[in-house]
CSV table of C-alpha atoms in Angstrom, one decimal:
chain,number,residue,atom,x,y,z
B,1,UNK,CA,25.7,355.2,257.4
B,2,UNK,CA,24.8,357.3,254.4
B,3,UNK,CA,25.3,361.0,255.1
B,4,UNK,CA,23.4,363.4,252.8
B,5,UNK,CA,25.5,366.6,252.8
B,6,UNK,CA,24.5,369.9,251.3
B,7,UNK,CA,27.2,372.1,249.7
B,8,UNK,CA,26.4,375.8,249.8
B,9,UNK,CA,26.2,377.2,253.3
B,10,UNK,CA,27.4,373.9,254.7
B,11,UNK,CA,30.6,372.9,252.9
B,12,UNK,CA,31.1,375.9,250.6
B,13,UNK,CA,31.0,379.4,252.0
B,14,UNK,CA,28.4,380.9,249.6
B,15,UNK,CA,28.0,384.2,251.4
B,16,UNK,CA,31.7,385.0,251.5
B,17,UNK,CA,32.0,384.1,247.8
B,18,UNK,CA,29.2,386.3,246.4
B,19,UNK,CA,30.1,389.2,248.8
B,20,UNK,CA,33.7,389.2,247.6
B,21,UNK,CA,32.7,389.4,243.9
B,22,UNK,CA,29.9,391.9,244.7
B,23,UNK,CA,32.3,394.2,246.4
B,24,UNK,CA,34.8,393.9,243.6
B,25,UNK,CA,32.3,394.4,240.8
B,26,UNK,CA,30.2,397.2,242.3
B,27,UNK,CA,32.7,399.0,244.6
B,28,UNK,CA,30.7,398.1,247.6
B,29,UNK,CA,31.8,397.3,251.2
B,30,UNK,CA,29.4,394.6,252.3
B,31,UNK,CA,30.3,392.2,255.0
B,32,UNK,CA,29.8,388.5,254.9
B,33,UNK,CA,27.0,388.9,257.5
B,34,UNK,CA,24.9,391.1,255.2
B,35,UNK,CA,22.3,388.4,254.7
B,36,UNK,CA,20.3,387.0,257.6
B,37,UNK,CA,17.3,385.7,255.7
B,38,UNK,CA,17.0,383.0,253.1
B,39,UNK,CA,16.9,384.7,249.6
B,40,UNK,CA,17.7,388.0,251.4
B,41,UNK,CA,20.4,389.1,248.9
B,42,UNK,CA,18.2,391.8,247.2
B,43,UNK,CA,17.5,393.5,250.5
B,44,UNK,CA,21.3,393.9,251.1
B,45,UNK,CA,22.3,394.8,247.5
B,46,UNK,CA,21.1,396.8,244.5
B,47,UNK,CA,19.6,393.7,242.9
B,48,UNK,CA,15.8,394.1,242.5
B,49,UNK,CA,15.3,390.3,242.7
B,50,UNK,CA,17.0,387.0,243.1
B,51,UNK,CA,16.6,386.5,239.4
B,52,UNK,CA,18.8,389.6,238.8
B,53,UNK,CA,21.3,388.3,241.3
B,54,UNK,CA,21.5,384.9,239.6
B,55,UNK,CA,21.9,386.5,236.2
B,56,UNK,CA,25.0,388.3,237.5
B,57,UNK,CA,26.3,385.2,239.4
B,58,UNK,CA,26.1,383.1,236.3
B,59,UNK,CA,29.3,384.6,234.8
B,60,UNK,CA,32.1,385.8,237.0
B,61,UNK,CA,35.4,385.7,235.3
B,62,UNK,CA,34.2,383.0,232.9
B,63,UNK,CA,32.6,380.7,235.5
B,64,UNK,CA,29.6,380.8,237.7
B,65,UNK,CA,29.9,381.9,241.3
B,66,UNK,CA,29.8,378.3,242.4
B,67,UNK,CA,33.3,377.6,240.9
B,68,UNK,CA,34.8,380.4,243.0
B,69,UNK,CA,33.6,379.5,246.5
B,70,UNK,CA,36.0,378.6,249.3
B,71,UNK,CA,35.2,375.8,251.6
B,72,UNK,CA,34.4,376.5,255.2
B,73,UNK,CA,37.3,375.9,257.6
B,74,UNK,CA,37.3,372.3,258.8
B,75,UNK,CA,34.6,371.2,256.3
B,76,UNK,CA,36.8,369.1,254.0
B,77,UNK,CA,38.8,367.6,256.8
B,78,UNK,CA,35.6,366.6,258.6
B,79,UNK,CA,34.2,365.0,255.5
B,80,UNK,CA,37.4,362.9,255.1
B,81,UNK,CA,37.1,361.9,258.8
B,82,UNK,CA,33.5,360.9,258.3
B,83,UNK,CA,34.3,359.1,255.0
B,84,UNK,CA,36.4,356.7,257.0
B,85,UNK,CA,33.3,354.9,258.3
B,86,UNK,CA,30.4,356.4,256.3
B,87,UNK,CA,29.3,357.1,252.8
B,88,UNK,CA,29.3,360.8,251.8
B,89,UNK,CA,26.4,361.6,249.5
B,90,UNK,CA,26.4,365.2,248.2
B,91,UNK,CA,22.8,366.6,247.9
B,92,UNK,CA,22.8,370.1,246.4
B,93,UNK,CA,20.4,372.4,244.5
B,94,UNK,CA,21.9,374.5,241.8
B,95,UNK,CA,20.7,376.6,238.9
B,96,UNK,CA,21.2,374.9,235.5
B,97,UNK,CA,24.1,377.2,234.6
B,98,UNK,CA,26.1,376.0,237.6
B,99,UNK,CA,26.0,372.2,237.2
B,100,UNK,CA,29.4,371.8,235.4
B,101,UNK,CA,31.1,374.3,237.8
B,102,UNK,CA,29.7,372.4,240.7
B,103,UNK,CA,31.2,369.1,239.5
B,104,UNK,CA,34.5,370.9,238.8
B,105,UNK,CA,34.5,372.4,242.4
B,106,UNK,CA,33.8,369.0,244.0
B,107,UNK,CA,36.8,367.6,242.0
B,108,UNK,CA,39.1,370.5,242.8
B,109,UNK,CA,38.3,370.3,246.5
B,110,UNK,CA,38.7,366.5,246.4
B,111,UNK,CA,35.5,365.8,248.3
B,112,UNK,CA,35.4,362.2,249.5
B,113,UNK,CA,32.3,361.1,247.6
B,114,UNK,CA,31.3,358.8,244.8
B,115,UNK,CA,27.7,360.0,244.8
B,116,UNK,CA,26.5,363.5,243.8
B,117,UNK,CA,22.9,364.6,243.3
B,118,UNK,CA,21.9,368.0,242.0
B,119,UNK,CA,18.2,368.2,242.7
B,120,UNK,CA,15.4,370.1,244.5
B,121,UNK,CA,13.8,367.1,246.4
B,122,UNK,CA,16.8,366.1,248.5
B,123,UNK,CA,14.6,363.7,250.5
B,124,UNK,CA,14.2,361.6,247.3
B,125,UNK,CA,17.7,360.3,247.9
B,126,UNK,CA,17.7,357.9,250.9
B,127,UNK,CA,20.2,358.7,253.6
B,128,UNK,CA,20.5,358.0,257.3
B,129,UNK,CA,21.5,361.5,258.2
B,130,UNK,CA,21.0,364.7,256.3
B,131,UNK,CA,22.9,368.0,256.9
B,132,UNK,CA,21.5,371.2,255.4
B,133,UNK,CA,21.2,374.9,256.1
B,134,UNK,CA,18.2,375.8,253.9
B,135,UNK,CA,15.0,376.2,255.9
B,136,UNK,CA,12.7,374.8,253.2
B,137,UNK,CA,15.0,371.7,252.6
B,138,UNK,CA,15.3,371.0,256.3
B,139,UNK,CA,11.5,371.1,256.7
B,140,UNK,CA,10.9,368.9,253.6
B,141,UNK,CA,13.5,366.3,254.6
B,142,UNK,CA,12.2,366.1,258.2
B,143,UNK,CA,8.7,365.6,256.9
B,144,UNK,CA,9.4,363.1,254.1
B,145,UNK,CA,12.2,361.1,255.9
B,146,UNK,CA,10.9,360.7,259.5
B,147,UNK,CA,13.2,357.7,260.1
B,148,UNK,CA,16.3,359.6,259.2
B,149,UNK,CA,18.1,362.2,261.3
B,150,UNK,CA,17.8,365.7,259.8
B,151,UNK,CA,20.5,368.1,261.0
B,152,UNK,CA,20.4,371.9,260.6
B,153,UNK,CA,23.7,373.6,260.2
B,154,UNK,CA,23.0,376.7,262.3
B,155,UNK,CA,23.2,379.9,260.1
B,156,UNK,CA,21.5,383.3,260.6
B,157,UNK,CA,18.9,382.4,257.9
B,158,UNK,CA,17.5,379.3,259.6
B,159,UNK,CA,15.7,378.6,262.8
B,160,UNK,CA,15.4,375.5,265.0
B,161,UNK,CA,12.8,373.1,263.8
B,162,UNK,CA,11.2,370.5,266.2
B,163,UNK,CA,12.2,367.0,265.4
B,164,UNK,CA,15.6,368.0,264.0
B,165,UNK,CA,19.1,368.2,265.4
B,166,UNK,CA,21.2,371.3,265.2
B,167,UNK,CA,25.0,371.8,264.9
B,168,UNK,CA,27.1,374.9,264.9
B,169,UNK,CA,30.4,373.5,263.7
B,170,UNK,CA,31.8,370.6,261.7
B,171,UNK,CA,33.3,369.2,264.9
B,172,UNK,CA,29.8,369.1,266.4
B,173,UNK,CA,28.5,367.3,263.3
B,174,UNK,CA,31.3,364.7,263.4
B,175,UNK,CA,30.6,364.1,267.1
B,176,UNK,CA,26.8,363.8,266.4
B,177,UNK,CA,27.4,361.2,263.7
B,178,UNK,CA,29.7,359.3,266.0
B,179,UNK,CA,27.0,359.1,268.7
B,180,UNK,CA,24.4,358.1,266.1
B,181,UNK,CA,26.7,355.5,264.7
B,182,UNK,CA,27.3,353.9,268.1
B,183,UNK,CA,23.5,353.9,268.7
B,184,UNK,CA,22.9,352.3,265.3
B,185,UNK,CA,25.5,349.5,266.0
B,186,UNK,CA,23.9,348.7,269.3
B,187,UNK,CA,20.4,348.4,267.7
B,188,UNK,CA,21.7,346.2,264.9
B,189,UNK,CA,23.9,344.0,266.9
């Protein structure tokens, strides 16, 4: 199967990354749980808007924030496990300034993929299963790809959506893909 995998908030720990740099640069003491809503960074910080946040995040020690993110525990191992039997397709949305840093990060982390798409309309890339954490992407994928399985990686900023699956860990996602794969083999003989 083709597995469409988001990066930030799914493979890369975006919140831990920006909070670490924010605390360093502004002498703050924010926790990684400071944001519980999508685009909620201004409410937790001194930034007046997400535009102000992105301006700051575009150059941190010579690279954008996206070059400095750590992967979530178990994410890369799970992707390698899944890549044994499935195609890993990276589907991510990034600001223009982060494109090169994103490709460098994917290479440095040695993600098991040959296909990377940086785009807003993730549903435009055909996959059998999509894994995302962004509420708007989850809704759009589920609406535009009704024959695919849309999976929400549970995070404080997203809610359950009818017609989608939810997972709270990489182990749970690997298990779900295994069940879907067995069901797919049964249907296709």
